[in-house]
Coordinates of C-alpha atoms and ligand atoms in Angstrom, one line a residue:
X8 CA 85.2 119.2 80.4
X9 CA 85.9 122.3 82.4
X10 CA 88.9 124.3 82.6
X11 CA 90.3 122.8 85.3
X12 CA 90.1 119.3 83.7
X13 CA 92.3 119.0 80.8
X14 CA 91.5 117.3 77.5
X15 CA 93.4 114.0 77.6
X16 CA 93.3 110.6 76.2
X17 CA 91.3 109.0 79.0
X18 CA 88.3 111.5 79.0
X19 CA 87.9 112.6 75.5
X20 CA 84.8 110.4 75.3
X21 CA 83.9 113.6 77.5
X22 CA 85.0 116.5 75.0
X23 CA 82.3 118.8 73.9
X24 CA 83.0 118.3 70.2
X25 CA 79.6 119.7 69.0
X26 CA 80.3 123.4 70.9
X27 CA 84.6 124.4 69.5
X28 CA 83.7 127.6 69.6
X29 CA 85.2 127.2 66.0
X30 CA 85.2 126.7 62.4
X31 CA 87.8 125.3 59.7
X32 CA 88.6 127.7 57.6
X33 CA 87.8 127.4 54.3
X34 CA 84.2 129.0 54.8
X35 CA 82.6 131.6 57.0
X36 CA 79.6 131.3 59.3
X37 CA 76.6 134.2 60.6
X38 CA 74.0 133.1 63.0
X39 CA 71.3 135.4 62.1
X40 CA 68.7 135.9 64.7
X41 CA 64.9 134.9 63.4
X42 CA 62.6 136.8 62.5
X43 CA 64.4 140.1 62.2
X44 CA 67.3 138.6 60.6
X45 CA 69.9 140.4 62.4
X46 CA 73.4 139.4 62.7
X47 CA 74.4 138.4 66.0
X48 CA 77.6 135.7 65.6
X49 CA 80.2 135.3 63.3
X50 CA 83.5 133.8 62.2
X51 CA 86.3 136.0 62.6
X52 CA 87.4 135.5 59.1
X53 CA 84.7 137.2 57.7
X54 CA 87.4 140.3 56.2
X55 CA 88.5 137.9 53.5
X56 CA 85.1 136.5 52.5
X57 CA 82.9 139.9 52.9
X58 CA 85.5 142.8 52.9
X59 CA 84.0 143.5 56.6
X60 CA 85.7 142.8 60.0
X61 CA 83.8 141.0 62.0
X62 CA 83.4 144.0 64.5
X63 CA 81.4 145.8 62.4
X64 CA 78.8 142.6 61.7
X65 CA 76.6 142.1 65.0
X66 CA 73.4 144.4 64.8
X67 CA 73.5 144.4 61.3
X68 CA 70.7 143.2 59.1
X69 CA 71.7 140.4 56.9
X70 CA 70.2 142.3 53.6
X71 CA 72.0 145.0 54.4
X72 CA 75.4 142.8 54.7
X73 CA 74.8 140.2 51.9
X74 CA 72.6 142.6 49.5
X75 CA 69.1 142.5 48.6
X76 CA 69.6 139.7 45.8
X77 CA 70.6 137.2 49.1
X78 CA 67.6 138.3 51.3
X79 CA 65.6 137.5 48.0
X80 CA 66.6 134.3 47.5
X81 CA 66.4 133.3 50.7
X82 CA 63.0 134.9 51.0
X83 CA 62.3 132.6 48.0
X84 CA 63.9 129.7 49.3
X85 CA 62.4 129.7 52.3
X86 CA 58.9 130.4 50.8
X87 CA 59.3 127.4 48.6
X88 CA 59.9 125.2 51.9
X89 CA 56.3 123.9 52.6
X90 CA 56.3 123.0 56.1
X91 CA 59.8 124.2 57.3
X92 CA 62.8 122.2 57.6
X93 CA 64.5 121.0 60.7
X94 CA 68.2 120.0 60.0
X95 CA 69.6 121.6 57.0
X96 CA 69.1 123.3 53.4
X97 CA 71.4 124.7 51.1
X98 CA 71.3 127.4 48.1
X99 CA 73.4 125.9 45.5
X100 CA 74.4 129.7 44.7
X101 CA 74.8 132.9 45.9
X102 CA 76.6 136.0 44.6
X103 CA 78.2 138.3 47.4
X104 CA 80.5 140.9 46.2
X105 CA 83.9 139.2 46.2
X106 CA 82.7 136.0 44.6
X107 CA 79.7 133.0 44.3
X108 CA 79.0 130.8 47.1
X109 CA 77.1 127.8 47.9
X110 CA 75.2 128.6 51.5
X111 CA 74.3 125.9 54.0
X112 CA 71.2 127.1 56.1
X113 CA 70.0 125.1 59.5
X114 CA 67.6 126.7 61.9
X115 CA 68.0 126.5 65.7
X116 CA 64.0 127.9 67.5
X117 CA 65.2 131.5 67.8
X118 CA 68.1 131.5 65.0
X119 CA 69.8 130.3 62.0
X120 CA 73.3 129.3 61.5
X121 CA 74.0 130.3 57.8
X122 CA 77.8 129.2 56.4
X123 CA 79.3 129.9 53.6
X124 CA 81.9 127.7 50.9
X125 CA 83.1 129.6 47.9
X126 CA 82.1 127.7 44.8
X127 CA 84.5 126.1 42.6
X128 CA 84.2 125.3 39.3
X129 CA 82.5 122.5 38.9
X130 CA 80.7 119.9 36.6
X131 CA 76.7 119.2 37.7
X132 CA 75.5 115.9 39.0
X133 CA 75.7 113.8 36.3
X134 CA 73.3 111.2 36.7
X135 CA 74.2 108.0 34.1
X136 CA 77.4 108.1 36.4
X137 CA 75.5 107.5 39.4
X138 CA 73.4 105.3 37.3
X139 CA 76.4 103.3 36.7
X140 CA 78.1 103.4 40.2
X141 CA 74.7 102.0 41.2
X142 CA 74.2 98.8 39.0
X143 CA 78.1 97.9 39.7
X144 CA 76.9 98.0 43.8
X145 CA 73.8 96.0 42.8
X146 CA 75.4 93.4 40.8
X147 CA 77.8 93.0 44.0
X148 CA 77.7 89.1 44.8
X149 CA 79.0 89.3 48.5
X150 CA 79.1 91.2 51.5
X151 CA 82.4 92.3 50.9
X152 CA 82.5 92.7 47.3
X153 CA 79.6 95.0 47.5
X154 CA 81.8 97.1 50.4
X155 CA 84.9 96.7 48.1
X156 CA 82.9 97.9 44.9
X157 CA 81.5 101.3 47.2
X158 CA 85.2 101.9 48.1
X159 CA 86.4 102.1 44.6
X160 CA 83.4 103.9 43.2
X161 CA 83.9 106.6 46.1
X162 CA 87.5 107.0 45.5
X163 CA 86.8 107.3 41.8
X164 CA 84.3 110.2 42.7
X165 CA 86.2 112.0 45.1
X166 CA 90.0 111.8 44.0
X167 CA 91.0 110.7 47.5
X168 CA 93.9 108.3 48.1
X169 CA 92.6 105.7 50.2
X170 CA 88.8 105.1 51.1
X171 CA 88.4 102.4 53.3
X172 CA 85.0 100.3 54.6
X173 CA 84.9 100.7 58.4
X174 CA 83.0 98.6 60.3
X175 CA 82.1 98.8 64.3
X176 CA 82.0 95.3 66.3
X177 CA 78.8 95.0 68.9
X178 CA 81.3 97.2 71.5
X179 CA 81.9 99.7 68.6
X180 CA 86.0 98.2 68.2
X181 CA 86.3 98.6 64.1
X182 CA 88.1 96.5 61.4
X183 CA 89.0 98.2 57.8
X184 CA 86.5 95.4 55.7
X185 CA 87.4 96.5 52.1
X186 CA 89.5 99.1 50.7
X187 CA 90.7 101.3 47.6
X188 CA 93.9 102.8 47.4
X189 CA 96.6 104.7 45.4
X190 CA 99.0 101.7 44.3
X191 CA 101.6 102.8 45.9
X192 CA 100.2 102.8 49.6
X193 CA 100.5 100.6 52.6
X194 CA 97.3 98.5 52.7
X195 CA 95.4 98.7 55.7
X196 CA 92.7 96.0 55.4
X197 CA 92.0 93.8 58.2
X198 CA 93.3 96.2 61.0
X199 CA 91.7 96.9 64.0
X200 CA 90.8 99.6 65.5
X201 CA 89.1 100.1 69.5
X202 CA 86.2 101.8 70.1
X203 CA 87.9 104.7 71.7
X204 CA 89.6 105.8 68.0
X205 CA 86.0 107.4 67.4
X206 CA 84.4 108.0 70.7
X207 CA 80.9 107.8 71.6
X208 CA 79.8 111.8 71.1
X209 CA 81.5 111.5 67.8
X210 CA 79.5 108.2 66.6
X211 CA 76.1 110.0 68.1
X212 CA 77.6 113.2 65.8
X213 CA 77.9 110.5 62.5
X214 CA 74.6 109.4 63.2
X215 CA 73.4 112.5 62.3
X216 CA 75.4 113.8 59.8
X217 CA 76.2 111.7 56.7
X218 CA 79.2 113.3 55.9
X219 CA 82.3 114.5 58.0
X220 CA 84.9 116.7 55.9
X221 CA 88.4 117.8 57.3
X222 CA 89.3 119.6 54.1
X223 CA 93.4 120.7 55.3
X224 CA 94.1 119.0 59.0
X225 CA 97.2 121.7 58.9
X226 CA 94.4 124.6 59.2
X227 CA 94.6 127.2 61.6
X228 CA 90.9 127.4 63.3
X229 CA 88.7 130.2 63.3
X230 CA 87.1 131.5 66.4
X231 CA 83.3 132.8 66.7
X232 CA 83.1 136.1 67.7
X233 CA 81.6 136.9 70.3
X234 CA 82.5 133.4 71.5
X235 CA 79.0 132.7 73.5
X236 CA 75.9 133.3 71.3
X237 CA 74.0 136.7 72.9
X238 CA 71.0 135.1 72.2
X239 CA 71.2 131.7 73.9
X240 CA 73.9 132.8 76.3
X241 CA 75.4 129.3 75.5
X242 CA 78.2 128.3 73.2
X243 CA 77.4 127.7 69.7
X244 CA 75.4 124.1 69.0
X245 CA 77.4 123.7 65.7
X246 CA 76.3 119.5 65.8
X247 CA 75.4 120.1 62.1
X248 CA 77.3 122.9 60.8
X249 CA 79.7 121.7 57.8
X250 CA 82.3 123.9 58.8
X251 CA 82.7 122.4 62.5
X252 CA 86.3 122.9 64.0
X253 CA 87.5 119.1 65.0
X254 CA 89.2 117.8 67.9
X255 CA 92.8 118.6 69.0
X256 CA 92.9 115.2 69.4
X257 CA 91.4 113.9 66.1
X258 CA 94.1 116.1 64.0
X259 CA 96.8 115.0 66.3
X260 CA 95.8 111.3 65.0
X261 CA 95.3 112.0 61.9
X262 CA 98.6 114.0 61.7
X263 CA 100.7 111.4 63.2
X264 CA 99.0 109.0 60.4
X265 CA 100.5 111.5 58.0
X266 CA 97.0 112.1 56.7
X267 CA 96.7 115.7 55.1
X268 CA 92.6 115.8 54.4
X269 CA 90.0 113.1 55.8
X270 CA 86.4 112.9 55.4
X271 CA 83.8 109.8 56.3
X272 CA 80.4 109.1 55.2
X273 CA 78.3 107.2 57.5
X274 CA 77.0 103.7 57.4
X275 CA 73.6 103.3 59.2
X276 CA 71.7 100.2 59.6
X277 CA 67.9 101.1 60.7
X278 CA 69.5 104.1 62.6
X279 CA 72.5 102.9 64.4
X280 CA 75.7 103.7 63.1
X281 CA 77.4 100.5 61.0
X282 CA 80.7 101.8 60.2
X283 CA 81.9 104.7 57.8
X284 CA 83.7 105.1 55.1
X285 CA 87.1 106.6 56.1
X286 CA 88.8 108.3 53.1
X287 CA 92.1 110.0 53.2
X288 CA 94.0 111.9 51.4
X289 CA 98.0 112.8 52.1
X290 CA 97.9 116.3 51.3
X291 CA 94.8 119.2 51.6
X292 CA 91.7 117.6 49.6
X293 CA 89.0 120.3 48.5
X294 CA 85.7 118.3 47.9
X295 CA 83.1 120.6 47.4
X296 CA 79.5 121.0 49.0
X297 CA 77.6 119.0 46.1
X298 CA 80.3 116.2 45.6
X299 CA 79.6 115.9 49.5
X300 CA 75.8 115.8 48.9
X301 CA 76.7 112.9 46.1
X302 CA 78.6 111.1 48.6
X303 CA 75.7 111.2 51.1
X304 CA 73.1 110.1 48.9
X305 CA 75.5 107.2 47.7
X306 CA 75.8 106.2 51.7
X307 CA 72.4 106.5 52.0
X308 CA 72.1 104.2 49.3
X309 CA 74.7 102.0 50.2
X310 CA 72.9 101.8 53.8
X311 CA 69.6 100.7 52.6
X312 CA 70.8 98.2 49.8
X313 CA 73.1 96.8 52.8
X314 CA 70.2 95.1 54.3
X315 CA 69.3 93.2 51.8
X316 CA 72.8 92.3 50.9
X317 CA 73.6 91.2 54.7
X318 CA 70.1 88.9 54.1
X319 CA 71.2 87.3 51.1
X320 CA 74.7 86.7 52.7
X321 CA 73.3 85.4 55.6
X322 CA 71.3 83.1 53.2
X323 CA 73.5 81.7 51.1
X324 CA 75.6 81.2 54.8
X325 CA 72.7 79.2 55.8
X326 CA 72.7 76.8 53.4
X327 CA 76.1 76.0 53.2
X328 CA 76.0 75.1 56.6
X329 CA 73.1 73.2 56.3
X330 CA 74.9 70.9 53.3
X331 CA 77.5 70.2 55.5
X332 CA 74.8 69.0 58.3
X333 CA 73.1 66.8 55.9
X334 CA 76.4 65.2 55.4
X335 CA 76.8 64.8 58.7
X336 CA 73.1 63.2 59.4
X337 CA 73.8 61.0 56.5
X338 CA 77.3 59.9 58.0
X339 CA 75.3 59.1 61.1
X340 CA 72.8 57.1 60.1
X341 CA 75.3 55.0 58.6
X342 CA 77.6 54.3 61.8
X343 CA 77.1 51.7 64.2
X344 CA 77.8 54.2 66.5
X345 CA 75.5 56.9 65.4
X346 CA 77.4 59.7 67.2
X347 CA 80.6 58.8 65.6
X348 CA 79.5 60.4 62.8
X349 CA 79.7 63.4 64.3
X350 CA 83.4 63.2 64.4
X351 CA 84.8 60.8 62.6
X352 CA 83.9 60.4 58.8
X353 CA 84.9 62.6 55.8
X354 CA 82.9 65.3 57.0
X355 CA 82.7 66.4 60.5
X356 CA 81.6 68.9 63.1
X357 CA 84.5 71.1 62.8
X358 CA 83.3 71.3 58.9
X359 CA 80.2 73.6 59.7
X360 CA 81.5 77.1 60.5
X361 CA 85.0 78.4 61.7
X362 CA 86.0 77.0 64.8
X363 CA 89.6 76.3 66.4
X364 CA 88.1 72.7 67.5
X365 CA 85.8 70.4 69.1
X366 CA 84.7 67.6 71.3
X367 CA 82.8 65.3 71.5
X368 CA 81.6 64.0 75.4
X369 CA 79.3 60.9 75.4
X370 CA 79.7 57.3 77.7
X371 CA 82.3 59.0 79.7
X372 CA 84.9 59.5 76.9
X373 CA 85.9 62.7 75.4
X374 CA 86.7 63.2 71.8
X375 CA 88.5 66.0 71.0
X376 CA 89.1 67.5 66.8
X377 CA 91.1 70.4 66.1
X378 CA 93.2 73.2 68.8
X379 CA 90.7 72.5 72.1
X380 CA 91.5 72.5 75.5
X381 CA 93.1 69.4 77.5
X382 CA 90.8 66.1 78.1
X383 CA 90.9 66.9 81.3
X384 CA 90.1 70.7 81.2
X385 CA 87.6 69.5 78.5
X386 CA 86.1 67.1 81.0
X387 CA 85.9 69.9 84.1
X388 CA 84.2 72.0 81.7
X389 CA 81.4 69.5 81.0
X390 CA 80.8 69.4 84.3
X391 CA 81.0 72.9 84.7
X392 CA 78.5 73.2 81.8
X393 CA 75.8 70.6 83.6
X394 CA 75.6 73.1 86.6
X395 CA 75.7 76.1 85.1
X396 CA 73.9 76.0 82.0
X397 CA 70.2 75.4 81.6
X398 CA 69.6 76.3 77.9
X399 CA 70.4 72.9 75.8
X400 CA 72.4 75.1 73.3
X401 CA 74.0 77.3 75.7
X402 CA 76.8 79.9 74.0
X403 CA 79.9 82.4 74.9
X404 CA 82.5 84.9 73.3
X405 CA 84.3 85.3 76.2
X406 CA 83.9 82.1 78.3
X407 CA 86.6 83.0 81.1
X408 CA 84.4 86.2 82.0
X409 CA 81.9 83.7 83.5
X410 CA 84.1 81.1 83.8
X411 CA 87.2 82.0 85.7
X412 CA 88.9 78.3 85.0
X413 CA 88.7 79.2 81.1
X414 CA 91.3 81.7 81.8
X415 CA 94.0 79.1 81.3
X416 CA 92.6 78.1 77.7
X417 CA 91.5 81.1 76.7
X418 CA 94.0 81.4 73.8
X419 CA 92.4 78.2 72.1
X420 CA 88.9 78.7 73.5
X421 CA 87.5 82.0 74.4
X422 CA 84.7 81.1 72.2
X423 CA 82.5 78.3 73.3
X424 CA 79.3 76.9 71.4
X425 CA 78.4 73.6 73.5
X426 CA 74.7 71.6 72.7
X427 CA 73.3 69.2 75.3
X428 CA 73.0 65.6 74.7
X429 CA 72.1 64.6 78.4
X430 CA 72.4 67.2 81.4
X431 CA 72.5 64.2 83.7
X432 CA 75.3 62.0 82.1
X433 CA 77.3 65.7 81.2
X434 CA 77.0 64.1 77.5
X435 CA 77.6 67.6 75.5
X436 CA 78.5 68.8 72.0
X437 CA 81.5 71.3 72.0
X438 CA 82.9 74.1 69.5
X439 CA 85.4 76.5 70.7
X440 CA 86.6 79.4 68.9
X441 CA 89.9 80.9 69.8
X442 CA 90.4 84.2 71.4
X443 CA 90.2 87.1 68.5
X444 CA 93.5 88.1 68.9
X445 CA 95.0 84.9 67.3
X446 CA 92.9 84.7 64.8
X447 CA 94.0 88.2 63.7
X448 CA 97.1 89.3 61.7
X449 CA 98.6 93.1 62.7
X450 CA 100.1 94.3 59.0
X451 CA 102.7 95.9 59.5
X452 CA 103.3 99.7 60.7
X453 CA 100.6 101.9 58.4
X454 CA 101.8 104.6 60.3
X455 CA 105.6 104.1 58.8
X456 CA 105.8 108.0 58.7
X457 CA 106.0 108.8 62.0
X458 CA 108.0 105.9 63.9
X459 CA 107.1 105.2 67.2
X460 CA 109.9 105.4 70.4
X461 CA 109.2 103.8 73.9
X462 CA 107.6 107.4 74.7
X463 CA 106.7 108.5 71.4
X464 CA 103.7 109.0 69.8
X465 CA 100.4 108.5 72.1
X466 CA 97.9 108.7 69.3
X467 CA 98.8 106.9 66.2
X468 CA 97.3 103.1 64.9
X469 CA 100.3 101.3 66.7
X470 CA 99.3 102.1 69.6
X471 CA 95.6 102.2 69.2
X472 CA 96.1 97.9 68.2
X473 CA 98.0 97.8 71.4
X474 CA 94.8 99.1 73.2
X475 CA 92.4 97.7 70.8
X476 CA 94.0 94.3 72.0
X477 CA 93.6 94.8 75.4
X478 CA 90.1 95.2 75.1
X479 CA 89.7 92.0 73.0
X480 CA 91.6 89.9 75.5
X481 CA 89.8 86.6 76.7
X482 CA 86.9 87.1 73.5
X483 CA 86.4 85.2 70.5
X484 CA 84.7 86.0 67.4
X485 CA 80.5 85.9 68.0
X486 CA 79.0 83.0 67.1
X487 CA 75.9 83.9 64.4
X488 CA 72.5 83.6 64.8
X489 CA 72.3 81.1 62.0
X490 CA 75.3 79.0 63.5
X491 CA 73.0 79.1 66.5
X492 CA 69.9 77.8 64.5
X493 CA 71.6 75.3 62.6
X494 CA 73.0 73.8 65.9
X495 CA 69.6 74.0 67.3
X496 CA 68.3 72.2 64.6
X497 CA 71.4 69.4 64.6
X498 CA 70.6 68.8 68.4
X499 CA 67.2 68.6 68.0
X500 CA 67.9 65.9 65.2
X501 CA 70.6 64.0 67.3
X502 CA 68.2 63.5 70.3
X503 CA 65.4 62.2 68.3
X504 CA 68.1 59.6 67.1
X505 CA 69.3 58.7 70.2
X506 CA 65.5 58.3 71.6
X507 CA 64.6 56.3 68.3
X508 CA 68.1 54.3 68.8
X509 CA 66.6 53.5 72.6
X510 CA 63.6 52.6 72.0
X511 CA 64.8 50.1 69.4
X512 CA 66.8 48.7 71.7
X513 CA 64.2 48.7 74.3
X514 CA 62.2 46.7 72.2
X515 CA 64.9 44.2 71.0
X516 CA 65.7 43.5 74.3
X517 CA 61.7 43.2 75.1
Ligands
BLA105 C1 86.9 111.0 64.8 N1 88.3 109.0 64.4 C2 87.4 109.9 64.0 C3 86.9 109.6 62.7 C4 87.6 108.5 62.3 C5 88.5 108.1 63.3 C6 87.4 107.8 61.0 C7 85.9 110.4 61.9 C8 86.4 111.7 61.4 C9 87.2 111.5 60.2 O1 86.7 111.2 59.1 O2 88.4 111.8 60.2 C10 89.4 107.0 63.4 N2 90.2 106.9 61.1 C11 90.0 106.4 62.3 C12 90.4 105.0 62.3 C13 90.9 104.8 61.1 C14 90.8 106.0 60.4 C15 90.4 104.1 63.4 O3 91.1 106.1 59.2 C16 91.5 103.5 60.7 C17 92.0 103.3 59.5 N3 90.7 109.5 68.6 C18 91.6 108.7 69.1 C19 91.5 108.8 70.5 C20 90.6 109.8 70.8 C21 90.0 110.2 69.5 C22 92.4 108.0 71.5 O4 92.3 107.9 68.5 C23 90.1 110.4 72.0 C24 90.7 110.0 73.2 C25 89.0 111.2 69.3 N4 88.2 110.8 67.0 C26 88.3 111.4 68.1 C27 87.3 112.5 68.1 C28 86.7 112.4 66.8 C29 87.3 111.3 66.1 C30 87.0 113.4 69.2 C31 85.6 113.3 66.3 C32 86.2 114.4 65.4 C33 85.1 115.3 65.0 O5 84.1 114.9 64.3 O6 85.1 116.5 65.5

């Protein structure tokens, strides 16, 4: 974004939020050039930390600014680092001469970007805490207990108000999974969110940072001075300085949420980002530099057990559909009408996963369970299917995108899972899921605190559900790989019954 284009809420997937030119301001920041270890950049605050305006600081040599005890420890520090390091180190504490600090070191080729958070008083790590935060995530039965449990453990740690389990969709649209909250709050599970709430450079950014902090979203920023680094002749890179400035945009969010402090620790699964857990506070929240580092190891923790949680899920998923399968194989073998069993004993198809409804189209008829389009929509589809679809389990979330007809069902059927019986005789096995948007309840205004008129408010939750539904219009819920397999398997099955059916038949009548 230039000048000349203003930041607004249709191209802030385009905002450099990695170069502010800025820092919050409960830190300072040098970039010291390398090797002479010369000052050359710094926050303008730097009066209040160092007693030293930041006119005075470029040219200077960092020993003779921070004192010989700094330049030995981070002679020593650096010594101790075997081969280097490449995103960031800290010092856990340094003495200037108005106070102790905790210093965050990353190198750039030709420079280093050293910031500075006074130290508070604080307890160490104390590990048969972790210990125990650790066996409670382990002994997590489910998915969602597991994300529950993290919440609660976080929000234990770090004194904020509400942490919440974020969670992106394939298109990066998120849903609040599992949450921990001060009592008296709204609750804000099961919202959704679109994709444009966190845009793209800001996921890449979470990708690489575990940990995002917003420590007063009332601050006043703190311009670099001089604003373009002398050495680079290029705005700051500050992608993984802790003291970032954030986005007009983001505080304008978070403001008109009423949210005072905000930080989230990212979910990755094998790399890409997963979701995050959002925690807020309603008021400033100080979290210092090693309660931060404690919240990243727990995400990194929390993203490598979530593997094998999602595994064992997906297991235990697996067969409970394949009980109910079973039952249905069983029911079939006992009807004169083998396929009936599909649909009409105790158990039937609608009984393996969470559908709206489905049909069953064999001999010409159509038999139809559950919310499903009309017999004769259901009929136009079959035939629809028979030219368009080679694959013999053939599958959709958003079935009018390829199917224009669809569009006048989509409410019941967005989804559609359909297996072939016979291409020829348009003999098919539907499910259909109904578009996401029905499925899904809106709680309530979480944003209660700042009402919403006609032109009110253009950043706040309300309106981001507004847009998050648009972009979920005409899609259902995905149908899982293992719904996928099981119906692969079921078809297979059916077939072989059908051919063994014929064949006795054939003979009889032989
Ligand atoms: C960042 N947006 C974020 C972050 C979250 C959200 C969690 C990460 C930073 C943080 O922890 O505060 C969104 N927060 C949410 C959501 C919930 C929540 C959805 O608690 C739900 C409960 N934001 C917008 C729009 C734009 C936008 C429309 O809503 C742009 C047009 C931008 N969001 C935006 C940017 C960032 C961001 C630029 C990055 C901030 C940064 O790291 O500098």
């Amino acid at each position: 974004l230039s000048f000349q284009q203003p930041l607004t809420l249709d191209n802030c997937d385009r905002e450099p939020i990695h170069i502010p030119g800025l820092i919050q301001p409960h830190g300072f920041l040098l970039v010291v050039s390398v090797p002479d270890w010369k000052i050359v950049q710094v926050s303008a605050n730097t009066s209040e930390h160092l007693s030293i305006t930041p006119e005075q600081l470029p040219g200077k040599s960092i020993t003779g600014i921070l004192g010989e005890a700094f330049a030995h420890t981070l002679t020593t520090f650096l010594a101790s680092e075997r081969s280097g390091f490449s995103v960031r180190r800290e010092i856990k504490q340094v003495d200037l001469a108005l106070g102790k600090y905790h210093a965050i070191i990353h190198p750039h080729p030709h420079f280093w970007i050293l910031e500075f958070e006074a130290l508070a008083d604080e307890a160490e790590i104390d590990f048969s805490y972790l210990n125990g935060m650790l066996s409670h995530l382990q002994q997590a039965g489910t998915l969602i207990e597991f994300c529950h449990t993290a919440a609660s453990q976080i929000r234990l740690l770090t004194g904020f108000d509400r942490v919440m389990v974020y969670r992106f969709d394939e298109a990066y649209n998120g849903e609040v999974i599992a949450e921990a909250r001060r009592e008296d709050l709204e609750p804000f599970l099961g919202l959704h969110y679109p994709a444009t709430d966190i845009p793209k450079q800001a996921r890449e950014l979470y990708e690489k940072n575990w940990i995002r902090y917003i420590r007063d979203v009332q601050y006043t920023s703190v311009p670099l001075v001089p604003v373009e680094n002398p050495l680079t002749k290029q705005p700051l890179d500050m992608s993984f300085a802790v003291l970032r400035s954030v986005s007009p945009i983001h505080i304008e969010y978070l403001k008109n949420m009423g949210v005072g402090a905000s930080m989230s620790i990212s979910i990755l699964k094998e790399g890409k980002l997963w979701g995050l857990f959002a925690c807020h506070h309603y008021g400033p929240h100080a979290v210092s530099y090693l309660l931060r580092n404690t919240c990243e190891f727990l995400g990194r923790t929390f993203s490598m057990m979530l593997l094998e949680k999602e595994k064992r899920e997906e297991a235990a998923y697996h067969l409970r559909i394949r009980s109910v399968q079973t039952k249905l194989l069983e029911q079939m073998s006992h009807m004169e009408n083998s396929l009936q069993g599909l649909i009409a004993g105790e158990t039937s198809v609608m009984d393996l996963f969470e559908v709206g409804g489905a049909a069953l189209c064999v001999d010409g008829e159509c038999y139809l369970l559950g919310d499903t389009p009309d017999r004769e929509d259901v009929l136009t589809l079959t035939s629809w299917l028979s030219a368009h679809a080679y694959q013999d389990v053939f599958y959709t979330d958003a079935l009018s995108t390829i199917n224009p007809a669809a569009h006048a069902y989509q409410d019941r059927a967005s989804g559609l899972l359909a297996i072939t019986l016979s291409k020829v005789q348009q003999e098919y096995l539907l499910w259909f899921r109904p578009e996401v948007v029905q499925t899904v309840t809106w709680a309530g205004n979480p944003a209660k605190v700042a009402e919403i008129s006609e032109d009110g408010l253009r950043l706040s939750p309300r309106k981001s559900f507004q847009s998050w539904v648009q972009q979920v219009k005409g899609t259902a819920l995905p149908w899982h790989p293992v719904e996928i397999r099981v119906v692969t398997e079921l078809r297979n099955t059916i077939i072989d019954m059908i051919l063994k059916i014929a064949g006795e038949l054939k003979l009889r009548a032989d």
